[in-house]
Amino acid sequence: MLEKRLLRTLMGLLLLFSYYFTPANACTGILLKAEDKSTVYGRTMEWGTFDLNSRVTIIPRGYSFTGLTPEGKNGKKWETKYGVVGLDMLEKDFLADGINERGLAVGLFYHPGFAKYMSYEKDKARNTITAVDVVAYILTQFDTLKEVRNGMQDIRVVAVYEEALRKQVDAHWIVTEPSGESLIIEYINGELRIFDNPLGIITNAPTYDWHMINLRNYINLSAVAIPAQNIKDLDFTRLSGSGLPGDFTPPSRFVRAVAWSQTARELKDSEETIYELFRILDNFNVPLGSAEGSDNEDTNLNGMRSATIWTTAWDLKNKILYFHTQHNRRVRKVELQMINFFKLEEINHIQLDDDPKKQDIKDITPAN
């Protein structure tokens, strides 16, 4: 009887582990800094069940928002102080990634099994938003990490069921300013938790502090080959690699992201940093067929070529969005300084890919 109970307990732990660390939650974010003090933040976006149909979203100054609550659009009302360029989700103005005119960048990352927001209180609805409002709220209201830390204390973030996903959006966020300083925002057991993010890395579950503790298991990693050892006149030269974990789980990706960002080549400016950021993030591309398995039953992979839907790189100094997609790896850009955020009256959208959605290939075959 004891053995059966022990077996059931072990099976339960394995199921819990597989839920929290499912490869479907495969987004990875990193920061790189250049010698000229410029900072580039970038991330991959994975969703292994269907295409999120993201668009470039341009939010003007003076635009009015209303936060979502479980009762609908009766949450906090606010007006944008800063113009924003972001990438949305589900063809709605739910920003997954973005930057504002002051160079502050924010990214939303899936955090299943650990995100637990504040309880909804109807009499506090006027100061309430939900997870899909957070990126737009921060970017349109704040321009420094200090303002973010203080401002997030004043609002309530609650869970709201998203029909398109058939679940609430469990999330945590990375926020970065042009100086390269970064923080992580999480809601655990109904409480706001804000962590300094000195390494500039984010993945998914579990909590950020757990990931930082887990790094201690890899302090013996080296960027160069480990020296050979002689034991009783026998030469033992290591043949295997550095020991980096290689699977798609969030803990493994967190460790790899730290290792590769900390061993990046010397970068003189933001332009070179963009190249290096895309190179590193290429290591986190997830092929179609490796990221399915989330608990959403409405799987529709028609037209998808990769579980990595898009990859961004945000130049915080020059305020430029660079991105490529699952359909076209040509890098495209949007420059905030070329946009008149005063002149815009409504939110503008730009499709990520032209029709047909395919890679543009330059033919360099020599003529006869």
Coordinates of C-alpha atoms in Angstrom, one line a residue:
M1 CA 0.0 0.0 0.0
L2 CA 2.8 2.4 0.9
E3 CA 4.5 1.7 -2.4
K4 CA 1.3 2.4 -4.3
R5 CA 0.9 5.7 -2.5
L6 CA 4.5 6.6 -3.2
L7 CA 4.0 5.8 -6.9
R8 CA 0.9 7.9 -7.1
T9 CA 2.8 10.8 -5.4
L10 CA 5.7 10.5 -7.9
M11 CA 3.3 10.4 -10.9
G12 CA 1.5 13.5 -9.6
L13 CA 4.8 15.3 -9.2
L14 CA 5.8 14.3 -12.8
L15 CA 2.5 15.6 -14.2
L16 CA 2.9 18.9 -12.2
F17 CA 6.4 19.3 -13.6
S18 CA 5.3 18.6 -17.1
Y19 CA 2.5 21.2 -16.8
Y20 CA 4.7 24.0 -15.5
F21 CA 7.6 23.3 -17.8
T22 CA 5.7 22.4 -21.0
P23 CA 7.7 23.4 -24.1
A24 CA 4.7 25.4 -25.3
N25 CA 5.8 28.1 -22.9
A26 CA 9.0 28.8 -24.8
C27 CA 9.4 32.6 -25.0
T28 CA 13.0 33.8 -24.2
G29 CA 14.1 37.4 -23.6
I30 CA 17.6 38.8 -23.2
L31 CA 19.4 42.1 -22.9
L32 CA 22.7 43.1 -24.5
K33 CA 24.8 46.2 -23.8
A34 CA 27.3 47.9 -26.2
E35 CA 30.5 49.7 -25.4
D36 CA 28.8 53.0 -26.1
K37 CA 26.3 52.3 -23.3
S38 CA 23.4 51.5 -25.7
T39 CA 21.1 48.7 -24.8
V40 CA 19.2 46.3 -26.9
Y41 CA 16.3 44.1 -25.6
G42 CA 14.9 41.2 -27.6
R43 CA 12.8 38.1 -27.4
T44 CA 11.2 35.2 -29.2
M45 CA 7.5 34.7 -29.2
E46 CA 6.3 31.1 -29.2
W47 CA 2.8 29.8 -29.0
G48 CA 2.5 26.1 -30.0
T49 CA -1.3 25.9 -30.6
F50 CA -2.1 28.5 -33.2
D51 CA -0.8 31.7 -34.8
L52 CA -1.3 34.7 -32.5
N53 CA -1.7 36.9 -35.7
S54 CA 0.4 39.7 -34.2
R55 CA 0.6 43.2 -35.7
V56 CA 2.8 46.2 -35.2
T57 CA 0.6 48.5 -33.1
I58 CA 1.2 52.3 -32.9
I59 CA -0.5 54.1 -30.0
P60 CA -0.8 57.9 -30.2
R61 CA -0.4 60.3 -27.3
G62 CA -3.7 61.3 -25.7
Y63 CA -5.4 58.0 -26.5
S64 CA -7.9 56.8 -23.9
F65 CA -7.8 53.3 -22.4
T66 CA -10.1 51.4 -20.1
G67 CA -8.9 48.4 -18.2
L68 CA -10.6 45.0 -18.3
T69 CA -12.1 43.3 -15.3
P70 CA -14.1 40.0 -15.0
E71 CA -17.2 42.2 -15.5
G72 CA -15.9 43.7 -18.8
K73 CA -14.5 47.1 -19.7
N74 CA -15.2 48.8 -16.4
G75 CA -11.7 49.0 -15.1
K76 CA -9.2 51.8 -14.7
K77 CA -9.4 54.6 -17.2
W78 CA -6.2 56.3 -18.3
E79 CA -4.9 58.5 -21.1
T80 CA -1.5 57.9 -22.8
K81 CA 1.3 60.3 -21.9
Y82 CA 3.8 58.7 -24.3
G83 CA 3.5 57.3 -27.8
V84 CA 4.1 53.6 -28.1
V85 CA 5.1 51.0 -30.8
G86 CA 4.4 47.4 -29.9
L87 CA 3.5 44.0 -31.2
D88 CA 0.0 42.8 -30.3
M89 CA -1.8 39.4 -29.9
L90 CA -5.0 37.9 -31.3
E91 CA -5.6 40.9 -33.5
K92 CA -6.6 42.9 -30.4
D93 CA -4.8 45.8 -28.7
F94 CA -3.2 43.4 -26.2
L95 CA 0.5 44.2 -26.4
A96 CA 3.0 41.4 -25.9
D97 CA 6.1 43.6 -26.5
G98 CA 6.7 47.3 -26.9
I99 CA 8.7 50.5 -26.4
N100 CA 7.6 54.0 -25.7
E101 CA 9.0 57.4 -26.9
R102 CA 11.3 57.6 -23.9
G103 CA 13.0 54.2 -24.7
L104 CA 11.3 52.2 -21.9
A105 CA 10.7 48.6 -23.1
V106 CA 8.3 46.0 -21.7
G107 CA 7.7 42.4 -22.6
L108 CA 4.9 40.0 -21.5
F109 CA 5.9 36.4 -20.9
Y110 CA 3.7 33.4 -20.2
H111 CA 3.9 32.3 -16.5
P112 CA 1.5 29.3 -16.1
G113 CA 1.0 27.7 -12.8
F114 CA 2.7 30.4 -10.8
A115 CA 0.9 33.7 -11.8
K116 CA -1.8 34.4 -9.3
Y117 CA -3.3 37.9 -9.4
M118 CA -5.2 39.9 -6.9
S119 CA -8.8 39.0 -6.1
Y120 CA -11.4 41.1 -8.0
E121 CA -13.2 43.6 -5.8
K122 CA -16.1 45.4 -7.5
D123 CA -15.8 48.5 -5.4
K124 CA -12.1 48.8 -6.6
A125 CA -12.9 48.3 -10.3
R126 CA -11.9 51.9 -11.2
N127 CA -8.3 51.1 -10.2
T128 CA -8.2 47.6 -11.8
I129 CA -6.7 46.2 -15.0
T130 CA -5.8 42.7 -16.2
A131 CA -2.7 41.0 -17.5
V132 CA -3.2 42.0 -21.2
D133 CA -3.4 45.6 -20.1
V134 CA -0.1 45.7 -18.3
V135 CA 2.3 46.3 -21.2
A136 CA 0.2 49.2 -22.6
Y137 CA -0.4 50.7 -19.2
I138 CA 3.3 50.8 -18.3
L139 CA 4.5 52.1 -21.6
T140 CA 1.9 54.8 -21.9
Q141 CA 2.3 56.1 -18.3
F142 CA 6.0 55.7 -17.2
D143 CA 9.5 56.5 -18.5
T144 CA 11.8 55.1 -15.8
L145 CA 12.0 52.0 -13.6
K146 CA 11.5 54.1 -10.5
E147 CA 8.2 55.3 -11.9
V148 CA 7.2 51.7 -12.8
R149 CA 8.1 50.5 -9.3
N150 CA 6.0 53.2 -7.6
G151 CA 3.2 53.2 -10.2
M152 CA 2.5 49.5 -10.1
Q153 CA 1.9 49.7 -6.3
D154 CA -1.1 51.9 -7.1
I155 CA -3.1 49.5 -9.3
R156 CA -4.8 46.2 -9.0
V157 CA -4.1 43.4 -11.6
V158 CA -6.8 40.7 -11.6
A159 CA -7.5 37.6 -13.7
V160 CA -9.8 37.8 -16.7
Y161 CA -10.8 34.9 -18.9
E162 CA -9.7 35.3 -22.5
E163 CA -12.2 33.6 -24.9
A164 CA -9.7 33.2 -27.7
L165 CA -7.3 31.2 -25.4
R166 CA -10.0 29.6 -23.3
K167 CA -8.1 30.5 -20.2
Q168 CA -6.9 33.5 -18.3
V169 CA -3.5 35.0 -19.4
D170 CA -1.0 34.0 -16.7
A171 CA 2.0 36.3 -17.2
H172 CA 5.0 38.1 -15.8
W173 CA 6.9 41.0 -17.3
I174 CA 10.3 42.3 -18.0
V175 CA 10.8 46.1 -18.0
T176 CA 14.0 47.8 -19.2
E177 CA 15.1 51.4 -19.5
P178 CA 17.8 52.8 -21.9
S179 CA 20.4 52.7 -19.2
G180 CA 20.3 48.9 -19.3
E181 CA 18.7 48.6 -15.9
S182 CA 15.9 46.0 -15.8
L183 CA 13.3 44.5 -13.5
I184 CA 10.9 41.6 -13.4
I185 CA 7.2 42.0 -12.4
E186 CA 5.3 39.0 -11.0
Y187 CA 2.1 38.4 -9.1
I188 CA 2.5 35.4 -6.7
N189 CA -0.3 34.4 -4.4
G190 CA -2.1 37.7 -5.0
E191 CA 0.9 39.9 -4.2
L192 CA 3.0 42.1 -6.4
R193 CA 6.6 41.1 -6.5
I194 CA 9.3 43.2 -8.3
F195 CA 12.8 41.8 -8.8
D196 CA 16.0 43.5 -10.0
N197 CA 17.1 41.8 -13.2
P198 CA 20.9 42.3 -13.3
L199 CA 21.5 39.7 -16.0
G200 CA 18.7 40.9 -18.2
I201 CA 17.1 37.4 -18.8
I202 CA 13.6 36.2 -18.7
T203 CA 11.9 32.9 -19.7
N204 CA 8.7 31.4 -18.1
A205 CA 7.8 29.3 -15.1
P206 CA 8.7 29.0 -12.3
T207 CA 9.4 32.3 -10.5
Y208 CA 12.3 34.6 -11.3
D209 CA 14.0 34.1 -7.9
W210 CA 13.9 30.3 -8.5
H211 CA 15.7 30.7 -11.8
M212 CA 18.4 32.8 -10.2
I213 CA 18.9 30.2 -7.5
N214 CA 19.0 27.5 -10.1
L215 CA 22.0 29.2 -11.8
R216 CA 24.1 28.1 -8.9
N217 CA 24.0 24.6 -10.3
Y218 CA 26.0 25.8 -13.3
I219 CA 28.7 28.0 -11.8
N220 CA 31.4 25.7 -13.1
L221 CA 30.5 26.3 -16.7
S222 CA 33.3 27.8 -18.8
A223 CA 33.3 29.6 -22.1
V224 CA 36.5 27.8 -23.1
A225 CA 37.6 24.2 -23.1
I226 CA 38.2 22.7 -19.7
P227 CA 41.9 21.9 -19.2
A228 CA 42.9 18.2 -19.4
Q229 CA 43.7 16.3 -16.2
N230 CA 46.4 13.7 -15.6
I231 CA 45.5 10.8 -13.3
K232 CA 48.2 8.2 -12.7
D233 CA 50.0 9.2 -15.9
L234 CA 46.8 8.9 -17.9
D235 CA 45.6 11.9 -19.9
F236 CA 42.0 12.7 -19.5
T237 CA 40.9 15.4 -22.0
R238 CA 37.2 16.3 -21.8
L239 CA 35.4 15.4 -25.1
S240 CA 31.9 16.5 -24.2
G241 CA 30.6 20.1 -24.3
S242 CA 30.2 22.7 -21.6
G243 CA 27.3 21.0 -19.8
L244 CA 24.6 23.4 -20.8
P245 CA 21.1 22.0 -20.6
G246 CA 19.7 21.5 -24.1
D247 CA 15.9 21.1 -23.8
F248 CA 13.2 23.6 -24.4
T249 CA 12.0 23.9 -20.8
P250 CA 12.1 27.4 -19.2
P251 CA 14.8 26.6 -16.6
S252 CA 17.1 25.2 -19.3
R253 CA 16.5 28.2 -21.6
F254 CA 17.2 30.6 -18.8
V255 CA 20.6 29.0 -18.1
R256 CA 21.5 29.0 -21.8
A257 CA 20.4 32.6 -22.2
V258 CA 22.6 33.7 -19.4
A259 CA 25.6 31.7 -20.7
W260 CA 25.3 33.0 -24.3
S261 CA 24.5 36.7 -23.4
Q262 CA 27.4 36.8 -20.9
T263 CA 29.9 35.4 -23.5
A264 CA 28.7 37.5 -26.4
R265 CA 31.5 39.2 -28.5
E266 CA 32.5 42.8 -27.8
L267 CA 29.9 45.1 -29.2
K268 CA 30.8 48.7 -30.0
D269 CA 27.3 50.1 -30.7
S270 CA 23.6 49.3 -31.0
E271 CA 23.9 48.4 -34.6
E272 CA 26.4 45.6 -33.9
T273 CA 24.4 44.6 -30.8
I274 CA 21.3 44.0 -33.0
Y275 CA 23.3 41.5 -35.1
E276 CA 24.5 39.7 -32.0
L277 CA 21.1 39.7 -30.3
F278 CA 19.4 38.0 -33.4
R279 CA 22.3 35.5 -33.5
I280 CA 21.8 34.5 -29.9
L281 CA 18.0 34.4 -30.2
D282 CA 18.3 32.1 -33.2
N283 CA 19.4 29.4 -30.7
F284 CA 16.0 29.5 -29.1
N285 CA 13.9 29.0 -32.2
V286 CA 11.4 26.2 -31.6
P287 CA 10.5 24.0 -34.6
L288 CA 6.8 23.2 -35.3
G289 CA 6.1 19.9 -33.6
S290 CA 8.1 20.7 -30.5
A291 CA 6.0 23.3 -28.8
E292 CA 2.5 21.7 -29.0
G293 CA 1.0 20.2 -26.0
S294 CA -0.5 23.1 -24.2
D295 CA -3.9 22.6 -22.5
N296 CA -5.7 24.5 -25.3
E297 CA -7.7 22.0 -27.3
D298 CA -8.3 24.3 -30.3
T299 CA -5.0 23.5 -32.0
N300 CA -4.8 25.0 -35.5
L301 CA -1.3 24.9 -37.1
N302 CA -2.5 25.7 -40.6
G303 CA -0.2 28.1 -42.4
M304 CA 2.4 28.0 -39.6
R305 CA 6.1 27.2 -40.3
S306 CA 7.5 27.4 -36.8
A307 CA 6.4 27.5 -33.2
T308 CA 8.6 30.7 -33.0
I309 CA 6.1 33.1 -34.5
W310 CA 8.3 36.2 -34.4
T311 CA 11.5 37.6 -32.9
T312 CA 12.1 41.2 -31.9
A313 CA 15.1 43.4 -31.1
W314 CA 14.4 46.8 -29.6
D315 CA 17.2 49.5 -29.8
L316 CA 16.4 51.5 -26.6
K317 CA 18.9 54.2 -27.4
N318 CA 17.7 55.0 -30.9
K319 CA 14.1 53.8 -30.2
I320 CA 13.8 51.4 -33.2
L321 CA 11.9 48.1 -33.5
Y322 CA 13.6 45.4 -35.5
F323 CA 11.9 42.1 -36.1
H324 CA 11.6 39.0 -38.3
T325 CA 8.9 36.3 -38.5
Q326 CA 8.3 32.6 -39.0
H327 CA 7.4 33.4 -42.6
N328 CA 10.2 35.8 -43.5
R329 CA 13.5 36.2 -41.8
R330 CA 14.3 39.5 -43.5
V331 CA 14.8 42.0 -40.7
R332 CA 12.3 44.9 -40.9
K333 CA 12.3 48.0 -38.7
V334 CA 10.0 50.8 -37.3
E335 CA 11.6 54.0 -36.1
L336 CA 9.7 55.8 -33.4
Q337 CA 11.4 59.1 -34.1
M338 CA 9.9 59.1 -37.5
I339 CA 6.3 58.9 -36.1
N340 CA 4.3 61.9 -35.1
F341 CA 2.5 60.6 -32.1
F342 CA 0.6 63.9 -31.7
K343 CA -0.9 63.8 -35.2
L344 CA -2.3 60.3 -34.8
E345 CA -5.9 60.1 -33.6
E346 CA -6.4 56.3 -33.4
I347 CA -4.3 53.3 -32.9
N348 CA -2.6 52.2 -36.1
H349 CA -1.8 48.7 -37.1
I350 CA 0.7 47.3 -39.6
Q351 CA 0.7 43.6 -40.6
L352 CA 4.0 41.8 -39.8
D353 CA 4.1 40.0 -43.2
D354 CA 3.0 40.9 -46.7
D355 CA 0.8 38.6 -48.7
P356 CA 1.8 36.0 -49.7
K357 CA 3.6 35.2 -46.4
K358 CA 6.9 33.9 -47.7
Q359 CA 10.6 34.5 -47.5
D360 CA 11.8 37.0 -50.1
I361 CA 14.9 35.6 -51.8
K362 CA 17.3 37.5 -53.9
D363 CA 18.5 35.7 -57.0
I364 CA 22.2 36.3 -57.6
T365 CA 22.7 33.7 -60.3
P366 CA 25.2 35.2 -62.8
A367 CA 23.9 35.9 -66.3
N368 CA 25.3 33.9 -69.2

